[in-house]
Structures are given as C-alpha cells and as structure tokens.
mmCIF file of C-alpha atoms and ligand atoms in Angstrom:
data_model
loop_
_atom_site.group_PDB
_atom_site.id
_atom_site.type_symbol
_atom_site.label_atom_id
_atom_site.label_comp_id
_atom_site.label_asym_id
_atom_site.label_seq_id
_atom_site.Cartn_x
_atom_site.Cartn_y
_atom_site.Cartn_z
ATOM 1 C CA MET A 1 -2.768 -6.329 35.471
ATOM 2 C CA ARG A 2 -6.253 -5.604 36.875
ATOM 3 C CA LEU A 3 -8.843 -2.877 36.572
ATOM 4 C CA THR A 4 -9.307 -0.928 39.774
ATOM 5 C CA SER A 5 -12.122 1.358 38.603
ATOM 6 C CA VAL A 6 -14.873 1.091 35.987
ATOM 7 C CA GLU A 7 -17.144 4.100 35.545
ATOM 8 C CA VAL A 8 -19.881 4.682 32.985
ATOM 9 C CA ILE A 9 -19.623 8.292 31.765
ATOM 10 C CA GLU A 10 -21.258 10.602 29.207
ATOM 11 C CA GLU A 11 -24.660 8.977 29.775
ATOM 12 C CA GLY A 12 -23.416 5.595 28.641
ATOM 13 C CA ALA A 13 -21.597 6.846 25.538
ATOM 14 C CA ALA A 14 -18.235 6.014 27.128
ATOM 15 C CA LEU A 15 -16.393 4.326 29.989
ATOM 16 C CA ALA A 16 -13.581 5.544 32.225
ATOM 17 C CA LEU A 17 -11.181 2.813 33.336
ATOM 18 C CA ALA A 18 -8.269 2.747 35.757
ATOM 19 C CA TRP A 19 -5.631 0.017 36.084
ATOM 20 C CA ASP A 20 -3.796 -1.105 39.183
ATOM 21 C CA GLN A 21 -0.489 0.443 38.060
ATOM 22 C CA GLY A 22 -2.065 3.879 37.735
ATOM 23 C CA THR A 23 -3.004 4.235 34.052
ATOM 24 C CA ARG A 24 -6.388 5.757 33.239
ATOM 25 C CA ALA A 25 -8.166 5.818 29.860
ATOM 26 C CA ARG A 26 -11.614 6.371 28.440
ATOM 27 C CA PHE A 27 -13.222 4.186 25.741
ATOM 28 C CA HIS A 28 -16.276 4.977 23.640
ATOM 29 C CA ALA A 29 -19.190 2.548 23.688
ATOM 30 C CA PHE A 30 -19.175 2.255 19.900
ATOM 31 C CA TRP A 31 -15.435 1.489 19.872
ATOM 32 C CA LEU A 32 -15.884 -1.192 22.532
ATOM 33 C CA ARG A 33 -18.778 -2.825 20.700
ATOM 34 C CA ASP A 34 -16.851 -2.757 17.387
ATOM 35 C CA ASN A 35 -13.864 -4.347 19.132
ATOM 36 C CA ALA A 36 -15.771 -7.026 21.018
ATOM 37 C CA LEU A 37 -13.853 -10.287 21.258
ATOM 38 C CA ASP A 38 -16.801 -12.701 21.186
ATOM 39 C CA ALA A 39 -17.099 -15.398 18.541
ATOM 40 C CA ALA A 40 -19.933 -13.597 16.727
ATOM 41 C CA THR A 41 -17.801 -10.452 16.302
ATOM 42 C CA ARG A 42 -14.352 -11.983 15.724
ATOM 43 C CA SER A 43 -13.717 -15.258 13.966
ATOM 44 C CA PRO A 44 -12.241 -17.677 16.507
ATOM 45 C CA GLY A 45 -10.323 -19.259 13.633
ATOM 46 C CA ASN A 46 -8.456 -16.383 12.003
ATOM 47 C CA GLY A 47 -9.373 -13.434 14.224
ATOM 48 C CA GLN A 48 -11.001 -11.497 11.390
ATOM 49 C CA ARG A 49 -13.891 -9.175 12.208
ATOM 50 C CA LEU A 50 -17.253 -10.635 11.183
ATOM 51 C CA ILE A 51 -19.337 -7.451 11.479
ATOM 52 C CA THR A 52 -19.300 -4.090 9.738
ATOM 53 C CA VAL A 53 -19.775 -0.714 11.385
ATOM 54 C CA LEU A 54 -23.273 -0.638 9.890
ATOM 55 C CA ASP A 55 -24.230 -3.707 11.956
ATOM 56 C CA LEU A 56 -23.968 -1.606 15.125
ATOM 57 C CA PRO A 57 -26.373 1.087 16.343
ATOM 58 C CA ALA A 58 -24.904 4.515 15.621
ATOM 59 C CA GLU A 59 -25.830 5.543 19.158
ATOM 60 C CA SER A 60 -24.352 2.576 21.001
ATOM 61 C CA ARG A 61 -24.616 3.059 24.747
ATOM 62 C CA ILE A 62 -23.387 1.074 27.679
ATOM 63 C CA ALA A 63 -26.040 -0.331 30.004
ATOM 64 C CA THR A 64 -23.815 -1.904 32.631
ATOM 65 C CA ALA A 65 -20.048 -2.123 33.124
ATOM 66 C CA THR A 66 -18.227 -4.024 35.828
ATOM 67 C CA SER A 67 -14.859 -5.491 36.582
ATOM 68 C CA ASP A 68 -15.057 -9.267 36.353
ATOM 69 C CA ALA A 69 -13.439 -11.857 38.604
ATOM 70 C CA ASP A 70 -10.157 -11.764 36.631
ATOM 71 C CA GLY A 71 -9.886 -7.981 36.868
ATOM 72 C CA GLY A 72 -11.065 -7.565 33.269
ATOM 73 C CA LEU A 73 -14.076 -5.670 31.923
ATOM 74 C CA ALA A 74 -17.624 -6.946 31.397
ATOM 75 C CA VAL A 75 -20.134 -4.770 29.550
ATOM 76 C CA THR A 76 -23.751 -4.929 28.367
ATOM 77 C CA PHE A 77 -25.092 -2.475 25.790
ATOM 78 C CA GLN A 78 -28.494 -0.786 25.830
ATOM 79 C CA GLY A 79 -30.940 -2.547 23.521
ATOM 80 C CA GLN A 80 -28.464 -5.301 22.625
ATOM 81 C CA GLU A 81 -28.345 -8.915 23.667
ATOM 82 C CA GLY A 82 -25.284 -10.345 25.287
ATOM 83 C CA ARG A 83 -22.502 -9.562 27.687
ATOM 84 C CA TYR A 84 -19.081 -8.673 26.325
ATOM 85 C CA ALA A 85 -15.757 -9.152 28.072
ATOM 86 C CA TRP A 86 -12.190 -7.922 27.552
ATOM 87 C CA PRO A 87 -9.026 -8.806 29.491
ATOM 88 C CA SER A 88 -7.624 -5.761 31.287
ATOM 89 C CA ALA A 89 -4.233 -6.165 29.563
ATOM 90 C CA TRP A 90 -5.914 -6.148 26.130
ATOM 91 C CA LEU A 91 -7.673 -2.880 26.967
ATOM 92 C CA HIS A 92 -4.432 -1.400 28.283
ATOM 93 C CA ALA A 93 -2.531 -2.369 25.136
ATOM 94 C CA HIS A 94 -5.219 -0.894 22.878
ATOM 95 C CA ARG A 95 -6.035 2.308 24.765
ATOM 96 C CA TYR A 96 -6.257 5.368 22.537
ATOM 97 C CA ASP A 97 -7.121 8.034 25.114
ATOM 98 C CA ARG A 98 -3.620 9.429 25.581
ATOM 99 C CA PRO A 99 -1.775 12.538 24.438
ATOM 100 C CA ALA A 100 1.234 10.955 22.716
ATOM 101 C CA PRO A 101 0.657 8.971 19.527
ATOM 102 C CA PRO A 102 1.675 5.325 19.672
ATOM 103 C CA PRO A 103 5.279 4.753 18.597
ATOM 104 C CA ALA A 104 5.976 3.940 14.977
ATOM 105 C CA GLY A 105 6.801 0.382 14.066
ATOM 106 C CA TRP A 106 3.478 -1.364 14.697
ATOM 107 C CA THR A 107 3.758 -3.178 11.379
ATOM 108 C CA GLY A 108 7.159 -4.649 12.253
ATOM 109 C CA PRO A 109 10.197 -4.290 14.487
ATOM 110 C CA ALA A 110 11.238 -0.790 15.506
ATOM 111 C CA LEU A 111 13.485 1.007 13.040
ATOM 112 C CA ARG A 112 17.039 2.059 13.867
ATOM 113 C CA ARG A 113 18.331 5.107 12.030
ATOM 114 C CA TRP A 114 22.014 4.836 11.174
ATOM 115 C CA ASP A 115 25.000 6.606 9.674
ATOM 116 C CA ALA A 116 28.573 5.658 8.650
ATOM 117 C CA GLY A 117 29.081 4.048 12.059
ATOM 118 C CA LEU A 118 26.583 1.263 11.385
ATOM 119 C CA ASP A 119 28.074 -2.091 12.432
ATOM 120 C CA TRP A 120 26.509 -3.948 9.510
ATOM 121 C CA ARG A 121 29.158 -6.696 9.628
ATOM 122 C CA ALA A 122 27.608 -8.006 12.845
ATOM 123 C CA ASP A 123 24.544 -9.154 10.905
ATOM 124 C CA VAL A 124 26.131 -10.638 7.781
ATOM 125 C CA ALA A 125 24.674 -14.093 7.131
ATOM 126 C CA ASP A 126 25.902 -16.990 5.023
ATOM 127 C CA PHE A 127 23.329 -18.131 2.460
ATOM 128 C CA ALA A 128 23.504 -21.872 3.144
ATOM 129 C CA THR A 129 23.452 -21.330 6.906
ATOM 130 C CA ALA A 130 20.445 -19.003 6.711
ATOM 131 C CA ALA A 131 18.637 -21.508 4.501
ATOM 132 C CA ARG A 132 19.299 -24.286 7.026
ATOM 133 C CA GLU A 133 19.007 -22.552 10.403
ATOM 134 C CA PRO A 134 15.831 -20.583 11.228
ATOM 135 C CA ALA A 135 17.571 -18.612 13.987
ATOM 136 C CA VAL A 136 20.192 -17.335 11.523
ATOM 137 C CA LEU A 137 17.506 -16.419 9.002
ATOM 138 C CA ARG A 138 15.499 -14.624 11.698
ATOM 139 C CA ARG A 139 18.522 -12.582 12.731
ATOM 140 C CA TRP A 140 19.189 -11.562 9.126
ATOM 141 C CA LEU A 141 15.555 -10.645 8.423
ATOM 142 C CA ALA A 142 15.388 -8.698 11.694
ATOM 143 C CA ALA A 143 18.436 -6.671 10.629
ATOM 144 C CA ILE A 144 16.718 -5.797 7.334
ATOM 145 C CA ALA A 145 13.503 -4.826 9.132
ATOM 146 C CA ARG A 146 15.425 -2.700 11.638
ATOM 147 C CA ASP A 147 18.105 -1.109 9.414
ATOM 148 C CA GLY A 148 16.660 -1.461 5.925
ATOM 149 C CA PHE A 149 19.991 -2.961 4.856
ATOM 150 C CA ALA A 150 21.943 -6.202 5.248
ATOM 151 C CA VAL A 151 24.648 -8.224 3.517
ATOM 152 C CA MET A 152 24.747 -11.941 2.713
ATOM 153 C CA THR A 153 27.698 -14.067 1.639
ATOM 154 C CA GLY A 154 28.120 -17.524 0.160
ATOM 155 C CA LEU A 155 25.620 -17.221 -2.677
ATOM 156 C CA PRO A 156 26.238 -19.781 -5.452
ATOM 157 C CA LEU A 157 27.850 -18.150 -8.487
ATOM 158 C CA GLU A 158 24.948 -19.003 -10.765
ATOM 159 C CA SER A 159 22.825 -16.647 -12.794
ATOM 160 C CA GLY A 160 19.486 -16.103 -11.011
ATOM 161 C CA ALA A 161 20.675 -17.487 -7.665
ATOM 162 C CA LEU A 162 19.621 -14.210 -6.018
ATOM 163 C CA CYS A 163 15.970 -15.272 -6.400
ATOM 164 C CA ARG A 164 16.657 -18.140 -3.988
ATOM 165 C CA VAL A 165 17.505 -15.538 -1.358
ATOM 166 C CA ALA A 166 14.120 -13.861 -1.900
ATOM 167 C CA GLU A 167 12.462 -17.263 -1.613
ATOM 168 C CA LEU A 168 13.932 -17.670 1.884
ATOM 169 C CA PHE A 169 11.331 -15.156 3.080
ATOM 170 C CA GLY A 170 8.910 -14.222 0.314
ATOM 171 C CA TYR A 171 8.390 -13.695 -3.380
ATOM 172 C CA VAL A 172 10.118 -11.942 -6.241
ATOM 173 C CA ARG A 173 8.081 -9.200 -7.867
ATOM 174 C CA GLU A 174 8.365 -9.529 -11.633
ATOM 175 C CA THR A 175 8.523 -6.282 -13.577
ATOM 176 C CA ASN A 176 9.163 -5.175 -17.147
ATOM 177 C CA TYR A 177 12.844 -5.764 -16.340
ATOM 178 C CA GLY A 178 12.036 -9.451 -15.796
ATOM 179 C CA ARG A 179 12.192 -11.695 -12.740
ATOM 180 C CA TRP A 180 15.713 -10.398 -12.267
ATOM 181 C CA PHE A 181 17.833 -7.954 -14.226
ATOM 182 C CA GLU A 182 21.463 -7.576 -15.224
ATOM 183 C CA VAL A 183 23.780 -4.801 -14.070
ATOM 184 C CA ARG A 184 26.823 -5.338 -16.254
ATOM 185 C CA SER A 185 29.661 -2.922 -16.834
ATOM 186 C CA GLU A 186 32.775 -3.544 -18.806
ATOM 187 C CA VAL A 187 35.716 -1.201 -18.708
ATOM 188 C CA ASN A 188 37.240 -0.696 -22.131
ATOM 189 C CA PRO A 189 40.658 -2.327 -21.706
ATOM 190 C CA THR A 190 42.148 -0.416 -24.663
ATOM 191 C CA ASN A 191 41.428 2.923 -23.071
ATOM 192 C CA LEU A 192 42.336 2.997 -19.430
ATOM 193 C CA ALA A 193 41.284 6.630 -19.194
ATOM 194 C CA TYR A 194 37.717 5.548 -19.700
ATOM 195 C CA THR A 195 35.901 5.737 -16.406
ATOM 196 C CA ASN A 196 32.540 4.277 -15.620
ATOM 197 C CA LEU A 197 30.714 7.013 -13.842
ATOM 198 C CA GLY A 198 29.456 6.628 -10.355
ATOM 199 C CA LEU A 199 25.746 6.878 -9.739
ATOM 200 C CA GLN A 200 24.218 9.244 -7.241
ATOM 201 C CA ALA A 201 22.593 7.401 -4.355
ATOM 202 C CA HIS A 202 18.981 6.741 -5.237
ATOM 203 C CA SER A 203 15.927 4.643 -4.584
ATOM 204 C CA ASP A 204 14.960 2.351 -7.436
ATOM 205 C CA ASN A 205 11.941 2.803 -9.687
ATOM 206 C CA PRO A 206 10.158 5.727 -8.013
ATOM 207 C CA TYR A 207 8.166 5.899 -11.274
ATOM 208 C CA ARG A 208 6.451 2.651 -10.305
ATOM 209 C CA ASP A 209 3.248 2.541 -8.254
ATOM 210 C CA PRO A 210 3.696 0.797 -5.915
ATOM 211 C CA VAL A 211 7.478 1.038 -5.823
ATOM 212 C CA PRO A 212 9.461 -2.148 -5.229
ATOM 213 C CA THR A 213 9.810 -2.338 -1.464
ATOM 214 C CA LEU A 214 13.000 -4.414 -1.356
ATOM 215 C CA GLN A 215 15.920 -4.753 -3.713
ATOM 216 C CA ILE A 216 18.596 -7.454 -3.771
ATOM 217 C CA LEU A 217 21.828 -6.783 -5.670
ATOM 218 C CA ALA A 218 24.057 -9.833 -5.980
ATOM 219 C CA CYS A 219 27.617 -9.877 -7.317
ATOM 220 C CA LEU A 220 28.746 -12.535 -9.783
ATOM 221 C CA GLU A 221 31.927 -10.861 -10.959
ATOM 222 C CA ASN A 222 33.936 -7.834 -9.857
ATOM 223 C CA THR A 223 37.451 -7.356 -11.161
ATOM 224 C CA VAL A 224 37.403 -3.568 -11.628
ATOM 225 C CA GLU A 225 39.188 -0.986 -9.520
ATOM 226 C CA GLY A 226 36.744 1.072 -7.499
ATOM 227 C CA GLY A 227 33.125 0.218 -8.124
ATOM 228 C CA GLU A 228 32.279 0.076 -4.447
ATOM 229 C CA SER A 229 28.706 -0.045 -3.288
ATOM 230 C CA MET A 230 27.368 2.628 -0.997
ATOM 231 C CA VAL A 231 24.151 2.873 1.012
ATOM 232 C CA VAL A 232 22.559 5.759 2.910
ATOM 233 C CA ASP A 233 19.688 5.620 5.380
ATOM 234 C CA GLY A 234 17.171 7.917 3.698
ATOM 235 C CA PHE A 235 15.117 8.071 6.895
ATOM 236 C CA ASN A 236 18.169 9.351 8.766
ATOM 237 C CA VAL A 237 18.822 11.897 6.020
ATOM 238 C CA ALA A 238 15.183 13.007 6.177
ATOM 239 C CA GLU A 239 15.366 13.338 9.951
ATOM 240 C CA ARG A 240 18.524 15.453 9.650
ATOM 241 C CA LEU A 241 16.687 17.666 7.194
ATOM 242 C CA ARG A 242 13.654 17.872 9.479
ATOM 243 C CA GLN A 243 15.860 19.050 12.358
ATOM 244 C CA ALA A 244 18.002 21.477 10.338
ATOM 245 C CA ASP A 245 15.290 22.825 8.055
ATOM 246 C CA PRO A 246 11.743 21.935 9.103
ATOM 247 C CA THR A 247 10.280 24.204 6.422
ATOM 248 C CA GLY A 248 12.301 22.455 3.719
ATOM 249 C CA PHE A 249 11.249 19.065 5.067
ATOM 250 C CA ALA A 250 7.610 20.169 4.944
ATOM 251 C CA LEU A 251 8.028 21.329 1.338
ATOM 252 C CA LEU A 252 9.399 17.947 0.175
ATOM 253 C CA ALA A 253 6.722 16.113 2.144
ATOM 254 C CA GLY A 254 3.895 18.446 1.226
ATOM 255 C CA HIS A 255 4.166 18.536 -2.560
ATOM 256 C CA PRO A 256 3.971 15.775 -5.134
ATOM 257 C CA ALA A 257 7.034 15.125 -7.238
ATOM 258 C CA ARG A 258 6.795 13.335 -10.576
ATOM 259 C CA PHE A 259 8.861 10.388 -11.710
ATOM 260 C CA GLU A 260 8.877 8.743 -15.103
ATOM 261 C CA TYR A 261 10.594 6.109 -17.191
ATOM 262 C CA ALA A 262 10.129 5.486 -20.873
ATOM 263 C CA GLY A 263 11.836 2.251 -21.876
ATOM 264 C CA SER A 264 12.648 1.128 -25.359
ATOM 265 C CA ALA A 265 10.147 -1.737 -25.449
ATOM 266 C CA GLY A 266 6.987 0.323 -25.230
ATOM 267 C CA VAL A 267 7.295 0.869 -21.505
ATOM 268 C CA ARG A 268 5.897 4.122 -20.098
ATOM 269 C CA LEU A 269 5.890 4.283 -16.316
ATOM 270 C CA ALA A 270 4.913 7.347 -14.309
ATOM 271 C CA ALA A 271 4.067 8.121 -10.702
ATOM 272 C CA LYS A 272 3.167 11.303 -8.868
ATOM 273 C CA ARG A 273 4.281 11.052 -5.246
ATOM 274 C CA PRO A 274 6.173 13.227 -2.767
ATOM 275 C CA MET A 275 9.913 12.733 -2.266
ATOM 276 C CA LEU A 276 9.203 12.331 1.442
ATOM 277 C CA GLU A 277 5.945 10.496 2.074
ATOM 278 C CA LEU A 278 4.331 10.927 5.477
ATOM 279 C CA GLY A 279 1.427 9.128 7.073
ATOM 280 C CA PRO A 280 -1.433 11.206 8.497
ATOM 281 C CA ASP A 281 0.250 11.053 11.931
ATOM 282 C CA GLY A 282 3.534 12.427 10.562
ATOM 283 C CA GLU A 283 5.325 9.063 10.446
ATOM 284 C CA LEU A 284 7.830 8.942 7.583
ATOM 285 C CA LEU A 285 6.643 6.149 5.278
ATOM 286 C CA ALA A 286 8.886 6.376 2.229
ATOM 287 C CA VAL A 287 11.692 8.298 0.553
ATOM 288 C CA ARG A 288 11.726 8.615 -3.234
ATOM 289 C CA PHE A 289 14.961 10.044 -4.565
ATOM 290 C CA ASN A 290 16.311 9.439 -8.034
ATOM 291 C CA ASN A 291 17.884 12.167 -10.172
ATOM 292 C CA ARG A 292 17.684 10.029 -13.324
ATOM 293 C CA SER A 293 13.945 9.550 -13.277
ATOM 294 C CA VAL A 294 12.554 12.678 -11.672
ATOM 295 C CA ALA A 295 10.275 14.369 -14.226
ATOM 296 C CA PRO A 296 9.739 18.130 -14.585
ATOM 297 C CA LEU A 297 8.287 19.287 -11.267
ATOM 298 C CA VAL A 298 5.070 21.129 -12.030
ATOM 299 C CA ASP A 299 2.990 20.596 -8.882
ATOM 300 C CA ILE A 300 4.741 23.268 -6.833
ATOM 301 C CA ALA A 301 3.477 26.824 -7.009
ATOM 302 C CA TYR A 302 5.674 29.434 -8.683
ATOM 303 C CA ALA A 303 6.216 31.228 -5.388
ATOM 304 C CA ALA A 304 7.271 28.034 -3.595
ATOM 305 C CA MET A 305 9.548 26.605 -6.316
ATOM 306 C CA PRO A 306 12.832 28.296 -5.222
ATOM 307 C CA ALA A 307 12.373 27.094 -1.637
ATOM 308 C CA TYR A 308 11.402 23.618 -2.863
ATOM 309 C CA TYR A 309 14.577 23.334 -4.929
ATOM 310 C CA ALA A 310 16.623 24.648 -1.998
ATOM 311 C CA ALA A 311 15.184 21.861 0.174
ATOM 312 C CA TYR A 312 15.772 19.285 -2.583
ATOM 313 C CA ARG A 313 19.393 20.414 -2.852
ATOM 314 C CA ARG A 314 19.801 20.335 0.911
ATOM 315 C CA PHE A 315 18.464 16.777 1.032
ATOM 316 C CA ALA A 316 20.799 15.802 -1.841
ATOM 317 C CA ALA A 317 23.778 17.369 -0.050
ATOM 318 C CA LEU A 318 23.006 15.333 3.070
ATOM 319 C CA VAL A 319 22.847 12.181 0.920
ATOM 320 C CA GLU A 320 26.377 13.032 -0.276
ATOM 321 C CA ASP A 321 27.711 13.445 3.276
ATOM 322 C CA PRO A 322 30.285 10.633 3.846
ATOM 323 C CA ALA A 323 29.463 10.729 7.555
ATOM 324 C CA LEU A 324 26.053 9.284 6.708
ATOM 325 C CA GLN A 325 27.226 6.706 4.140
ATOM 326 C CA VAL A 326 28.227 3.082 4.485
ATOM 327 C CA ARG A 327 30.663 1.880 1.801
ATOM 328 C CA PHE A 328 31.752 -1.628 1.027
ATOM 329 C CA ARG A 329 32.984 -3.693 -1.886
ATOM 330 C CA LEU A 330 30.842 -6.572 -3.103
ATOM 331 C CA GLU A 331 32.827 -9.638 -4.039
ATOM 332 C CA PRO A 332 31.491 -12.522 -6.137
ATOM 333 C CA GLY A 333 29.015 -14.563 -4.084
ATOM 334 C CA GLN A 334 28.032 -11.591 -1.943
ATOM 335 C CA LEU A 335 24.837 -9.586 -2.064
ATOM 336 C CA PHE A 336 23.193 -6.735 -0.282
ATOM 337 C CA ILE A 337 19.519 -6.069 0.245
ATOM 338 C CA VAL A 338 17.919 -2.683 0.883
ATOM 339 C CA ASP A 339 14.485 -1.509 1.909
ATOM 340 C CA ASN A 340 13.885 0.495 -1.257
ATOM 341 C CA THR A 341 11.320 2.735 0.461
ATOM 342 C CA ARG A 342 13.984 3.879 2.896
ATOM 343 C CA VAL A 343 17.643 3.161 2.058
ATOM 344 C CA LEU A 344 19.294 4.752 -0.971
ATOM 345 C CA HIS A 345 22.039 2.891 -2.808
ATOM 346 C CA ALA A 346 24.823 3.942 -5.148
ATOM 347 C CA ARG A 347 27.833 2.729 -7.025
ATOM 348 C CA THR A 348 31.099 4.630 -6.940
ATOM 349 C CA ALA A 349 33.033 5.259 -10.146
ATOM 350 C CA PHE A 350 35.402 2.587 -11.383
ATOM 351 C CA SER A 351 38.188 2.339 -13.904
ATOM 352 C CA GLY A 352 41.039 0.141 -15.057
ATOM 353 C CA SER A 353 40.395 -3.098 -16.835
ATOM 354 C CA GLY A 354 37.987 -5.743 -15.747
ATOM 355 C CA ARG A 355 34.314 -6.530 -15.472
ATOM 356 C CA ARG A 356 31.596 -5.900 -12.958
ATOM 357 C CA TRP A 357 28.534 -8.120 -13.143
ATOM 358 C CA LEU A 358 25.671 -7.807 -10.711
ATOM 359 C CA GLN A 359 22.116 -9.089 -10.831
ATOM 360 C CA GLY A 360 19.170 -7.437 -9.132
ATOM 361 C CA CYS A 361 15.638 -8.406 -8.189
ATOM 362 C CA TYR A 362 12.720 -6.944 -6.265
ATOM 363 C CA PRO A 363 11.164 -9.005 -3.484
ATOM 364 C CA ASP A 364 8.572 -7.331 -1.245
ATOM 365 C CA LYS A 365 8.688 -6.249 2.357
ATOM 366 C CA ASP A 366 5.307 -7.622 3.417
ATOM 367 C CA GLY A 367 6.554 -11.165 2.852
ATOM 368 C CA LEU A 368 9.740 -10.443 4.785
ATOM 369 C CA LEU A 369 7.889 -8.966 7.779
ATOM 370 C CA SER A 370 5.393 -11.817 7.751
ATOM 371 C CA THR A 371 8.120 -14.477 7.682
ATOM 372 C CA LEU A 372 10.037 -12.647 10.396
ATOM 373 C CA ALA A 373 6.974 -12.445 12.663
ATOM 374 C CA ALA A 374 6.068 -16.103 12.100
ATOM 375 C CA LEU A 375 9.674 -17.263 12.636
ATOM 376 C CA THR A 376 9.954 -15.190 15.789
ATOM 377 C CA ALA A 377 6.720 -16.642 17.197
ATOM 378 C CA ARG A 378 7.853 -20.183 16.353
ATOM 379 C CA LEU A 379 11.356 -19.789 17.801
ATOM 380 C CA ASP A 380 10.061 -18.040 20.932
ATOM 381 C CA ARG A 381 7.575 -20.879 21.513
ATOM 382 C CA ALA A 382 10.341 -23.444 21.156
ATOM 383 C CA ALA A 383 12.663 -21.559 23.519
HETATM 384 FE FE1 LIG B 401 19.601 1.231 -8.413
#
C-alpha cells in the first residue's frame, strides 16, 4: 500500500492523502503530531505515549509533507524540530475522515449475535485438554469473546475447582459472596409436590459497580428432574427490541434504572445505570436485567413512565421467547461461562427428589481478552 498524493490543505492545519487503491482521507496537523511514531513521542519499549496534549502547540501546522521512498508519509511541523514519518498502511488503518463509524469490536474479536440455533456444542472444551493445549484454550476463549457463552466439561468434582478454570485466562474477582459461592437446592423428598421455582433469565449483580463481567457456574451434583440451565443473548434481545420498537429501546437506554441488594451481613450495594448501556457512538456496551434486584424506578419522568414500563415489558417478553433461548442440562463436572454484561442466564423449575449443587465465581473479561490476544499472537507466530 502506497500513498499516491500528499497535499497540505487549510493553510497547514491539515493534510489530504490518497492511497494507491483509491481511498482518500484528511488528517489534522495536531492529530498527526499527537500520533507521531518517533521514540520521543512513543516508548519504543511498550508503545505508550510519552507526551501530553499540552506538550504540543495548540495551533500545530504542517510545514512540509511528502511521500517517502517507501510510499509512506514524511512531515515537518512549523516551528518544531524534527521530521516525522508514518507508514502508509498505518495511516490507512487509523484514518478517521470517513462517514461510517468504525465497526464495533476494537477491544476484542467481533461479536456474533445468536438465538436458539446457536451451535454451542461445536466449541465445548475439556478442562484438562484446554489446560494443556494452547490452541484448544484459544478456541474456547474465542467462543466466549464472540458469543458471550461457552461450555466446558471434565472439571474435577472438587469444591472450588471452578477457580482453576478462571486461572486458565485471568483472575477471580472476590466479592462479599467470597472467592466463589454456593448455589445449592434440595428438593424436599417428603413432599414431591414441592417445586423449586425457576428463575427469570437475568444478569448477575447489576447492583454492583462495576458489575462482574464474567460468570462461571460449575455443576458438582445434579440429581433433580428439570433444573435445566438456560441462556439468552441479551445483545440479540436488545437488537430485536431496537428493530421492533426503537422508541422503547431509546427509553431503556436513555434513562437510569436503579438496582440494589441488602444482604444480611451488613452489605448494602446499589448502582444507578441504564438497563441498556450505550457508548457515545451508539454501540451497545451492556445489558442489566434482573427482576429480583431492580429498585423502585424514580429517574423516569411521570409522563414517560408508562412507555418505559411498556418497553421494559417488551424486552422481558423477548427474553422469554424460546426461539431466542439456548437450554441445556449441566451434569456434574460441567460448567458454563457467560459474559455477564451481555448474556442472561436462568434456571428452569425442578421437582422430584434429589439435589442440585452448583458453584459460581466471577472472573473478569479484560483478562480473558488479553490472554486471547496474546495466545493468538503467539500461535500465529508459531504457525
Ligand atoms: Fe444468576
């Protein structure tokens, strides 16, 4: 890739570039100077920027700009020492002068929205194999990054073993529930009519700030009838809502909800965040949905409250749509992991005699994405 045209415009305040495959883009002088690649601007060791915006003249202007021998860009700035150079491909990859925003997913692999047809079995990994073989671990982590959900088998039937899964890629976040927590249910064998209620699909701990970004639920025992696990892609649900009811989507995204939890041991957790959290460019960042911990909603104007509740109900109805849900039964030694900012999880009702014993913990997504990126770079280099 080479530059075919370099033109100083706006009296040196900007440059207009053209590449050999037809792309054109303008760059501001200040942006170029701030993003210089020389060793005084960027650390050659770790790539971190060594200057602040206050180190640069507010009125940075380009003195000269040419295409260098490699087809890249060479620039000098008025009143500044030095000549700065950028490869043409770097400039092309970082151009911002274009109508469409860059696609989401810069922080990790692209997301794949899914429904009941998700072929999650294709990405099931065995614990010991993933621990031993980097390519297997990469594939499993990539599935989590892409789908926000994956299943693992072969976990030792030991209390706390789920933390070893988190340690394959990152760290467990300890909370007031401990390093891990118990999800135990026992059906009363003397009263077979007794039914353990199902739970509506939800994201965990929306009353926490920040919320846990991943959750692992591992099964140690499951002898009940029913008691299946169910997951729903909250981003897919939100997108369905956005298409069917853009006004409702905007209401859930545009108003804070409140979530709270008051535990018995002096715990009082509260967070004020929207149910659908958007970035400034409209990218969906997080879904918070939990009927058990939503607090009285008081941040929505009187006139807007009926429409807000209508949108909330519509979102909830989509969550209940079996066409969007993936159901499966966790057997002892199996676990599932969800991106808790995206995928909602639930338990269906169960009855009969028997016990259901799960353990949960909260690792974080930054560690997963970091390990995935590093593994990918290492495996690609070796290939
Ligand atoms: Fe949960």
